[in-house]
One Martini backbone bead per residue (centre of mass of N, CA, C, O) as a GRO file, in nm:
protein
  423
    1MET     BB    1   0.100   0.032   0.033
    2GLU     BB    2   0.073   0.351  -0.010
    3SER     BB    3   0.202   0.629   0.148
    4PRO     BB    4   0.111   0.862   0.337
    5ARG     BB    5   0.118   1.240   0.233
    6SER     BB    6  -0.039   1.273   0.499
    7PRO     BB    7  -0.222   1.318   0.784
    8GLU     BB    8  -0.471   1.323   0.641
    9ALA     BB    9  -0.440   1.039   0.483
   10GLU     BB   10  -0.394   0.869   0.741
   11ILE     BB   11  -0.702   0.886   0.767
   12GLY     BB   12  -0.789   0.735   0.501
   13HIS     BB   13  -0.655   0.467   0.580
   14ARG     BB   14  -0.809   0.417   0.833
   15VAL     BB   15  -1.072   0.390   0.670
   16GLU     BB   16  -0.984   0.174   0.470
   17ASP     BB   17  -0.941  -0.053   0.675
   18LEU     BB   18  -1.236  -0.057   0.784
   19TRP     BB   19  -1.392  -0.087   0.507
   20GLU     BB   20  -1.250  -0.389   0.457
   21VAL     BB   21  -1.409  -0.501   0.747
   22ALA     BB   22  -1.693  -0.458   0.698
   23GLU     BB   23  -2.018  -0.523   0.687
   24PRO     BB   24  -2.130  -0.637   0.391
   25GLN     BB   25  -2.456  -0.555   0.451
   26LEU     BB   26  -2.393  -0.295   0.424
   27SER     BB   27  -2.410   0.019   0.332
   28PRO     BB   28  -2.218   0.264   0.225
   29SER     BB   29  -2.316   0.481   0.438
   30GLU     BB   30  -2.290   0.278   0.690
   31LYS     BB   31  -1.986   0.214   0.651
   32LEU     BB   32  -1.893   0.502   0.717
   33ASN     BB   33  -2.013   0.533   0.986
   34SER     BB   34  -1.858   0.296   1.100
   35CYS     BB   35  -1.578   0.432   1.054
   36PHE     BB   36  -1.619   0.722   1.210
   37GLU     BB   37  -1.683   0.601   1.482
   38ASP     BB   38  -1.381   0.454   1.537
   39ILE     BB   39  -1.260   0.763   1.533
   40PRO     BB   40  -1.088   0.980   1.686
   41VAL     BB   41  -1.034   1.317   1.712
   42ALA     BB   42  -0.749   1.299   1.804
   43SER     BB   43  -0.633   1.213   1.501
   44PHE     BB   44  -0.676   1.501   1.419
   45PRO     BB   45  -0.499   1.735   1.267
   46ARG     BB   46  -0.331   1.983   1.342
   47THR     BB   47  -0.401   2.343   1.253
   48HIS     BB   48  -0.215   2.453   1.536
   49PRO     BB   49   0.098   2.403   1.603
   50SER     BB   50   0.044   2.591   1.814
   51GLN     BB   51  -0.101   2.761   2.044
   52VAL     BB   52  -0.409   2.831   2.101
   53ILE     BB   53  -0.593   3.103   2.038
   54GLU     BB   54  -0.696   3.329   2.314
   55ILE     BB   55  -0.941   3.535   2.437
   56PRO     BB   56  -1.033   3.748   2.687
   57SER     BB   57  -1.320   3.870   2.855
   58ASP     BB   58  -1.151   4.183   2.906
   59ALA     BB   59  -1.098   4.234   2.625
   60SER     BB   60  -1.101   4.473   2.404
   61LEU     BB   61  -1.178   4.512   2.084
   62ALA     BB   62  -0.910   4.616   1.995
   63GLU     BB   63  -0.757   4.373   2.115
   64THR     BB   64  -0.899   4.146   1.954
   65VAL     BB   65  -0.835   4.255   1.662
   66GLU     BB   66  -0.534   4.235   1.691
   67ILE     BB   67  -0.515   3.919   1.756
   68LEU     BB   68  -0.629   3.826   1.486
   69SER     BB   69  -0.435   3.985   1.308
   70LYS     BB   70  -0.159   3.885   1.409
   71ASN     BB   71  -0.268   3.551   1.367
   72LYS     BB   72  -0.432   3.511   1.117
   73ILE     BB   73  -0.756   3.509   1.233
   74LEU     BB   74  -1.135   3.471   1.246
   75SER     BB   75  -1.117   3.323   1.524
   76ALA     BB   76  -1.194   3.276   1.891
   77PRO     BB   77  -1.177   3.196   2.196
   78ILE     BB   78  -1.343   3.268   2.517
   79ARG     BB   79  -1.205   3.358   2.818
   80ASN     BB   80  -1.293   3.340   3.152
   81VAL     BB   81  -1.150   3.539   3.399
   82GLU     BB   82  -1.318   3.424   3.636
   83ALA     BB   83  -1.225   3.178   3.633
   84PRO     BB   84  -1.069   2.932   3.779
   85GLU     BB   85  -0.770   2.793   3.732
   86ASP     BB   86  -0.915   2.486   3.777
   87ALA     BB   87  -1.091   2.485   3.553
   88SER     BB   88  -1.306   2.375   3.343
   89TRP     BB   89  -1.378   2.415   3.005
   90MET     BB   90  -1.703   2.490   3.081
   91ASP     BB   91  -1.586   2.740   3.272
   92LYS     BB   92  -1.360   2.897   3.072
   93TYR     BB   93  -1.571   2.907   2.813
   94ILE     BB   94  -1.820   3.139   2.643
   95GLY     BB   95  -1.691   3.128   2.320
   96ILE     BB   96  -1.704   3.270   2.007
   97VAL     BB   97  -1.505   3.495   1.805
   98GLU     BB   98  -1.540   3.719   1.533
   99PHE     BB   99  -1.419   3.946   1.304
  100ALA     BB  100  -1.690   3.991   1.145
  101GLY     BB  101  -1.861   4.077   1.415
  102ILE     BB  102  -1.711   4.316   1.488
  103ALA     BB  103  -1.718   4.481   1.252
  104MET     BB  104  -2.019   4.512   1.235
  105TRP     BB  105  -2.032   4.642   1.518
  106LEU     BB  106  -1.860   4.899   1.429
  107LEU     BB  107  -2.061   4.986   1.184
  108SER     BB  108  -2.313   5.022   1.397
  109GLN     BB  109  -2.187   5.256   1.551
  110SER     BB  110  -2.129   5.447   1.329
  111ASP     BB  111  -2.435   5.465   1.241
  112ALA     BB  112  -2.531   5.579   1.515
  113ALA     BB  113  -2.370   5.844   1.494
  114VAL     BB  114  -2.455   5.937   1.227
  115ASN     BB  115  -2.799   5.921   1.324
  116GLY     BB  116  -2.823   5.995   1.634
  117THR     BB  117  -2.858   5.779   1.835
  118VAL     BB  118  -2.850   5.641   2.108
  119GLY     BB  119  -2.558   5.699   2.247
  120SER     BB  120  -2.442   5.909   1.978
  121GLY     BB  121  -2.393   6.186   2.023
  122ALA     BB  122  -2.264   6.474   2.031
  123GLY     BB  123  -1.967   6.394   2.226
  124SER     BB  124  -1.971   6.096   2.220
  125PRO     BB  125  -1.759   5.852   2.230
  126VAL     BB  126  -1.860   5.742   1.939
  127SER     BB  127  -1.845   5.988   1.782
  128ASN     BB  128  -1.575   6.080   1.820
  129LEU     BB  129  -1.445   5.821   1.712
  130VAL     BB  130  -1.570   5.847   1.418
  131SER     BB  131  -1.408   6.134   1.352
  132ARG     BB  132  -1.110   5.989   1.392
  133LEU     BB  133  -1.154   5.754   1.167
  134GLY     BB  134  -1.232   5.941   0.931
  135SER     BB  135  -0.912   6.034   0.902
  136PHE     BB  136  -0.834   5.758   0.804
  137THR     BB  137  -0.623   5.521   0.676
  138PHE     BB  138  -0.564   5.176   0.574
  139SER     BB  139  -0.302   4.915   0.646
  140ARG     BB  140  -0.125   4.597   0.588
  141THR     BB  141   0.127   4.428   0.692
  142SER     BB  142   0.337   4.170   0.671
  143SER     BB  143   0.242   4.099   0.979
  144GLY     BB  144  -0.077   4.199   0.998
  145ARG     BB  145  -0.075   4.483   1.071
  146VAL     BB  146  -0.252   4.775   1.131
  147GLU     BB  147  -0.209   5.078   0.975
  148THR     BB  148  -0.175   5.427   0.950
  149ALA     BB  149  -0.293   5.726   0.762
  150THR     BB  150  -0.310   6.053   0.702
  151ASP     BB  151  -0.518   6.323   0.587
  152SER     BB  152  -0.345   6.578   0.439
  153GLU     BB  153  -0.623   6.763   0.426
  154SER     BB  154  -0.622   6.729   0.742
  155ASP     BB  155  -0.538   6.884   1.047
  156GLU     BB  156  -0.653   6.704   1.228
  157ALA     BB  157  -0.552   6.447   1.121
  158ALA     BB  158  -0.251   6.524   1.157
  159SER     BB  159  -0.269   6.530   1.494
  160VAL     BB  160  -0.305   6.219   1.447
  161GLY     BB  161  -0.158   5.948   1.579
  162GLY     BB  162  -0.074   5.595   1.496
  163SER     BB  163  -0.250   5.341   1.522
  164PHE     BB  164  -0.564   5.189   1.489
  165PHE     BB  165  -0.544   5.037   1.770
  166GLU     BB  166  -0.435   5.298   1.939
  167THR     BB  167  -0.691   5.473   1.850
  168LEU     BB  168  -0.910   5.287   1.994
  169THR     BB  169  -0.784   5.262   2.294
  170SER     BB  170  -0.786   5.553   2.347
  171SER     BB  171  -1.076   5.514   2.389
  172GLU     BB  172  -1.303   5.510   2.654
  173PHE     BB  173  -1.507   5.315   2.514
  174TYR     BB  174  -1.316   5.085   2.440
  175LYS     BB  175  -1.184   5.056   2.721
  176ASN     BB  176  -1.491   4.965   2.829
  177THR     BB  177  -1.520   4.762   2.592
  178LYS     BB  178  -1.598   4.416   2.626
  179VAL     BB  179  -1.628   4.130   2.470
  180GLY     BB  180  -1.806   4.000   2.708
  181ASP     BB  181  -2.034   4.209   2.688
  182ILE     BB  182  -2.114   4.174   2.375
  183SER     BB  183  -2.219   3.886   2.269
  184GLY     BB  184  -2.525   3.982   2.147
  185SER     BB  185  -2.430   4.202   1.920
  186PHE     BB  186  -2.288   3.962   1.765
  187ARG     BB  187  -2.112   3.726   1.621
  188TRP     BB  188  -2.185   3.423   1.819
  189ALA     BB  189  -2.064   3.129   1.935
  190PRO     BB  190  -2.083   2.886   2.082
  191PHE     BB  191  -1.928   2.653   2.322
  192LEU     BB  192  -1.870   2.354   2.150
  193ALA     BB  193  -1.708   2.078   2.227
  194LEU     BB  194  -1.481   1.842   2.210
  195GLN     BB  195  -1.344   1.513   2.302
  196THR     BB  196  -1.100   1.313   2.210
  197SER     BB  197  -1.311   1.064   2.217
  198ASP     BB  198  -1.460   1.148   2.014
  199THR     BB  199  -1.597   1.127   1.693
  200PHE     BB  200  -1.619   1.169   1.381
  201LEU     BB  201  -1.901   1.164   1.333
  202THR     BB  202  -1.978   1.375   1.534
  203MET     BB  203  -1.804   1.607   1.392
  204LEU     BB  204  -1.956   1.593   1.113
  205LEU     BB  205  -2.241   1.648   1.213
  206LEU     BB  206  -2.169   1.939   1.346
  207LEU     BB  207  -2.068   2.069   1.062
  208SER     BB  208  -2.343   2.010   0.908
  209LYS     BB  209  -2.643   1.971   1.077
  210TYR     BB  210  -2.527   2.177   1.322
  211ARG     BB  211  -2.386   2.434   1.192
  212MET     BB  212  -2.081   2.414   1.248
  213LYS     BB  213  -1.758   2.593   1.187
  214SER     BB  214  -1.616   2.515   1.471
  215LEU     BB  215  -1.427   2.260   1.694
  216PRO     BB  216  -1.317   2.220   1.980
  217VAL     BB  217  -1.052   2.032   2.153
  218VAL     BB  218  -1.063   1.840   2.438
  219GLU     BB  219  -0.998   1.690   2.722
  220VAL     BB  220  -1.062   1.476   2.941
  221GLY     BB  221  -1.061   1.693   3.230
  222GLY     BB  222  -0.990   1.955   3.091
  223ASP     BB  223  -0.825   2.312   3.050
  224LYS     BB  224  -0.788   2.289   2.723
  225ILE     BB  225  -0.703   2.349   2.369
  226GLU     BB  226  -0.594   2.129   2.150
  227ASN     BB  227  -0.802   2.195   1.906
  228ILE     BB  228  -0.909   2.293   1.568
  229ILE     BB  229  -1.206   2.219   1.401
  230THR     BB  230  -1.299   2.263   1.055
  231GLN     BB  231  -1.466   2.262   0.729
  232SER     BB  232  -1.186   2.288   0.575
  233SER     BB  233  -1.007   2.076   0.717
  234VAL     BB  234  -1.220   1.836   0.616
  235VAL     BB  235  -1.188   1.884   0.291
  236HIS     BB  236  -0.879   1.846   0.309
  237MET     BB  237  -0.901   1.545   0.398
  238LEU     BB  238  -1.063   1.459   0.147
  239ALA     BB  239  -0.849   1.553  -0.077
  240GLU     BB  240  -0.634   1.331   0.069
  241CYS     BB  241  -0.845   1.067  -0.033
  242VAL     BB  242  -0.768   1.028  -0.322
  243GLY     BB  243  -0.808   0.689  -0.441
  244LEU     BB  244  -0.960   0.570  -0.221
  245SER     BB  245  -1.222   0.343  -0.197
  246TRP     BB  246  -1.416   0.496  -0.022
  247PHE     BB  247  -1.405   0.765  -0.181
  248GLU     BB  248  -1.468   0.674  -0.474
  249SER     BB  249  -1.763   0.554  -0.409
  250TRP     BB  250  -1.851   0.870  -0.354
  251GLY     BB  251  -1.682   1.087  -0.526
  252THR     BB  252  -1.793   0.974  -0.827
  253LYS     BB  253  -2.040   1.114  -0.780
  254LYS     BB  254  -2.264   1.303  -0.895
  255LEU     BB  255  -2.448   1.582  -0.800
  256SER     BB  256  -2.732   1.467  -0.914
  257GLU     BB  257  -2.720   1.183  -0.737
  258LEU     BB  258  -2.681   1.312  -0.409
  259GLY     BB  259  -2.900   1.532  -0.361
  260LEU     BB  260  -2.830   1.804  -0.329
  261PRO     BB  261  -2.919   2.128  -0.219
  262ILE     BB  262  -3.005   2.296  -0.465
  263MET     BB  263  -3.072   2.613  -0.514
  264LYS     BB  264  -3.282   2.811  -0.638
  265PRO     BB  265  -3.257   3.105  -0.798
  266SER     BB  266  -3.526   3.220  -0.647
  267LYS     BB  267  -3.395   3.135  -0.343
  268LEU     BB  268  -3.154   3.286  -0.358
  269VAL     BB  269  -2.920   3.457  -0.211
  270LYS     BB  270  -2.891   3.816  -0.338
  271VAL     BB  271  -2.692   4.040  -0.535
  272ASN     BB  272  -2.659   4.328  -0.720
  273GLU     BB  273  -2.390   4.504  -0.841
  274ASP     BB  274  -2.582   4.795  -0.782
  275GLN     BB  275  -2.562   4.742  -0.483
  276PRO     BB  276  -2.501   4.777  -0.170
  277VAL     BB  277  -2.297   4.619   0.030
  278LEU     BB  278  -2.459   4.660   0.309
  279LYS     BB  279  -2.679   4.465   0.186
  280ALA     BB  280  -2.526   4.201   0.189
  281PHE     BB  281  -2.477   4.182   0.502
  282GLN     BB  282  -2.750   4.204   0.579
  283LEU     BB  283  -2.855   3.946   0.446
  284MET     BB  284  -2.678   3.756   0.603
  285ARG     BB  285  -2.780   3.816   0.887
  286GLU     BB  286  -3.097   3.771   0.829
  287LYS     BB  287  -3.047   3.458   0.660
  288GLY     BB  288  -2.774   3.295   0.778
  289VAL     BB  289  -2.539   3.360   0.574
  290GLY     BB  290  -2.206   3.344   0.471
  291GLY     BB  291  -2.291   3.388   0.170
  292LEU     BB  292  -2.291   3.566  -0.176
  293PRO     BB  293  -2.397   3.655  -0.491
  294VAL     BB  294  -2.285   3.869  -0.767
  295MET     BB  295  -2.488   4.002  -0.988
  296ASP     BB  296  -2.565   4.092  -1.270
  297THR     BB  297  -2.800   4.277  -1.442
  298SER     BB  298  -2.956   4.023  -1.533
  299GLY     BB  299  -2.955   3.810  -1.277
  300ALA     BB  300  -2.784   3.523  -1.411
  301LYS     BB  301  -2.509   3.599  -1.326
  302ALA     BB  302  -2.195   3.543  -1.144
  303ILE     BB  303  -1.923   3.786  -1.078
  304GLY     BB  304  -1.927   3.689  -0.743
  305ASN     BB  305  -1.826   3.680  -0.395
  306ILE     BB  306  -1.972   3.743  -0.063
  307SER     BB  307  -1.850   3.741   0.259
  308ILE     BB  308  -1.867   3.780   0.599
  309ARG     BB  309  -1.540   3.832   0.625
  310ASP     BB  310  -1.535   4.080   0.421
  311VAL     BB  311  -1.588   4.309   0.614
  312GLN     BB  312  -1.304   4.388   0.710
  313TYR     BB  313  -1.258   4.587   0.444
  314LEU     BB  314  -1.389   4.823   0.557
  315LEU     BB  315  -1.146   4.890   0.770
  316THR     BB  316  -0.869   4.819   0.590
  317ALA     BB  317  -0.961   4.978   0.353
  318PRO     BB  318  -0.960   5.279   0.241
  319LYS     BB  319  -1.165   5.332   0.032
  320ILE     BB  320  -1.389   5.148   0.152
  321TYR     BB  321  -1.430   5.317   0.414
  322LYS     BB  322  -1.498   5.582   0.316
  323GLU     BB  323  -1.733   5.443   0.111
  324HIS     BB  324  -1.936   5.211   0.277
  325ARG     BB  325  -2.223   5.333   0.237
  326SER     BB  326  -2.202   5.344  -0.120
  327ILE     BB  327  -2.075   5.101  -0.216
  328THR     BB  328  -2.059   4.858  -0.439
  329THR     BB  329  -2.019   4.548  -0.509
  330LYS     BB  330  -1.849   4.582  -0.768
  331ASP     BB  331  -1.674   4.801  -0.608
  332PHE     BB  332  -1.566   4.616  -0.381
  333LEU     BB  333  -1.432   4.378  -0.558
  334SER     BB  334  -1.221   4.578  -0.678
  335ALA     BB  335  -1.098   4.718  -0.426
  336VAL     BB  336  -1.003   4.480  -0.291
  337ARG     BB  337  -0.815   4.357  -0.493
  338HIS     BB  338  -0.627   4.598  -0.504
  339HIS     BB  339  -0.553   4.575  -0.199
  340LEU     BB  340  -0.431   4.268  -0.231
  341GLN     BB  341  -0.211   4.357  -0.443
  342GLU     BB  342  -0.071   4.572  -0.274
  343GLN     BB  343  -0.037   4.349  -0.024
  344CYS     BB  344   0.035   4.060  -0.137
  345GLU     BB  345  -0.250   3.878  -0.083
  346ALA     BB  346  -0.408   3.600  -0.045
  347SER     BB  347  -0.730   3.541  -0.233
  348PRO     BB  348  -1.038   3.455  -0.359
  349LEU     BB  349  -1.098   3.765  -0.469
  350LEU     BB  350  -0.865   3.727  -0.699
  351HIS     BB  351  -1.101   3.549  -0.829
  352ASP     BB  352  -1.300   3.427  -1.011
  353VAL     BB  353  -1.581   3.268  -0.991
  354ILE     BB  354  -1.660   2.944  -0.845
  355THR     BB  355  -1.756   2.655  -1.052
  356CYS     BB  356  -2.030   2.434  -1.143
  357LYS     BB  357  -2.176   2.122  -1.234
  358LYS     BB  358  -2.405   1.860  -1.217
  359ASP     BB  359  -2.200   1.650  -1.353
  360ASP     BB  360  -2.002   1.696  -1.140
  361THR     BB  361  -1.792   1.553  -0.878
  362ILE     BB  362  -1.745   1.546  -0.583
  363LYS     BB  363  -1.430   1.538  -0.636
  364ASP     BB  364  -1.410   1.805  -0.791
  365ILE     BB  365  -1.516   2.002  -0.577
  366ILE     BB  366  -1.330   1.941  -0.352
  367LEU     BB  367  -1.069   2.024  -0.516
  368LYS     BB  368  -1.172   2.331  -0.532
  369LEU     BB  369  -1.212   2.413  -0.276
  370ASP     BB  370  -0.958   2.354  -0.149
  371SER     BB  371  -0.756   2.504  -0.375
  372GLU     BB  372  -0.943   2.790  -0.319
  373LYS     BB  373  -1.037   2.848  -0.016
  374ILE     BB  374  -1.339   2.778  -0.007
  375HIS     BB  375  -1.714   2.763   0.086
  376ARG     BB  376  -1.818   2.803  -0.214
  377ILE     BB  377  -2.010   2.688  -0.492
  378TYR     BB  378  -2.129   2.770  -0.817
  379VAL     BB  379  -2.406   2.663  -1.006
  380VAL     BB  380  -2.420   2.584  -1.365
  381ASP     BB  381  -2.481   2.613  -1.685
  382ASP     BB  382  -2.405   2.617  -2.018
  383LYS     BB  383  -2.419   2.943  -2.005
  384GLY     BB  384  -2.354   3.036  -1.690
  385ASN     BB  385  -2.603   3.019  -1.504
  386THR     BB  386  -2.731   3.052  -1.226
  387GLU     BB  387  -2.856   2.771  -1.006
  388GLY     BB  388  -2.659   2.755  -0.762
  389VAL     BB  389  -2.541   2.609  -0.438
  390ILE     BB  390  -2.240   2.502  -0.270
  391THR     BB  391  -2.132   2.373   0.049
  392LEU     BB  392  -1.947   2.251   0.264
  393ARG     BB  393  -2.172   2.129   0.444
  394ASP     BB  394  -2.306   1.973   0.224
  395ILE     BB  395  -2.063   1.775   0.157
  396ILE     BB  396  -2.058   1.652   0.463
  397SER     BB  397  -2.358   1.556   0.480
  398LYS     BB  398  -2.305   1.320   0.244
  399LEU     BB  399  -2.092   1.129   0.447
  400VAL     BB  400  -2.328   1.125   0.661
  401HIS     BB  401  -2.553   0.995   0.932
  402GLU     BB  402  -2.807   1.017   1.173
  403PRO     BB  403  -2.871   0.849   1.407
  404ARG     BB  404  -3.082   0.740   1.618
  405HIS     BB  405  -3.020   0.896   1.913
  406TYR     BB  406  -2.723   0.983   1.911
  407PHE     BB  407  -2.681   1.235   2.128
  408GLY     BB  408  -2.881   1.263   2.343
  409ASP     BB  409  -2.703   1.466   2.607
  410PHE     BB  410  -2.488   1.633   2.471
  411PHE     BB  411  -2.578   1.953   2.483
  412ASP     BB  412  -2.636   2.014   2.797
  413GLY     BB  413  -2.316   2.181   2.828
  414VAL     BB  414  -2.393   2.409   2.642
  415VAL     BB  415  -2.340   2.722   2.541
  416PRO     BB  416  -2.557   2.941   2.456
  417LEU     BB  417  -2.702   3.160   2.310
  418PRO     BB  418  -2.790   3.449   2.351
  419ALA     BB  419  -3.097   3.606   2.370
  420ASN     BB  420  -2.968   3.872   2.216
  421SER     BB  421  -2.920   3.745   1.951
  422THR     BB  422  -2.851   3.840   1.606
  423VAL     BB  423  -2.792   3.526   1.472
   0.00000   0.00000   0.00000
């Protein structure tokens, strides 16, 4: 047997060994369930070779954004600073915070100040901060840190120095606003952890049917996070299993054969190229989707994709930040591409929209998703018209199925979404 080419491929070979000895009367779906039920998540390759990044609940929003940016990550677990040192993980962590959610919150506060709503009138901390931020342009250095440059046309701007993060933390408003205090005000996921003894089947079901985007892994009785498993890392694992018998029996099926829920064009959440980009982010929040296509003027073809994580560019790209209330989705895509090229940063936004067809195989789609580092792919017809969308979650959902009464009381210890959560 050929030696595994990566840690992910090693998992594939373990599934292969189990597949070959599985009960012959089992269906292919039941065989896969059985294989993944026999592999503990402790075996999943670590996606973070160094210690998992945590954010203390008493960190300010500015400190939180700086930690995420410095470490080039989009989300991190929140550690409860009030928990005792010897607390278990269940008492130690209170949720997962996302960069995109913080950016959305910052924008909502900016809009509140502009609109003169409660708590943001002239002279208020929010209003004063917004006026100062409006004097800056932003750029990201090679280290990932966001630096600022003042607008030479503004004398007031020229008098304010320092970086973007230093400007935020100099505000009393942001010094007093802790990430743990506003958990219900922006995108905030519950802390649902896997123990190292839990199985791949449990992990795959949580990432698909139960819509978790990432899962921390902890030791039984432990007090720290050992690993974080994401939808993207699972799809990468699948891509590394191409050629193995169990994968080929599933992955060579066409998209149309697997019954994936391809959303009809009329039901697809989308925006037109001439609509404001803020409309796109608003729709994502309202509809609970992580991304949507930008359609051309005919409404038939997708010219690009905007995901919830792209909201960060409203704060870090100079032109976009300055015009974030009026910039269209088409201009947003162009401005972000220009910004990324200037910063020499790799991103899916630098490429045209990635598509597939109904007669493509699952293997073809997995390889595209993995190589392009994207979370969704658009289904098109022979004329290039958009017919629907397939996400990482859709792919994983067709790999396994949930046995009856499988989870039992598994969710009893989960920290729930706050009652006032807007997500």
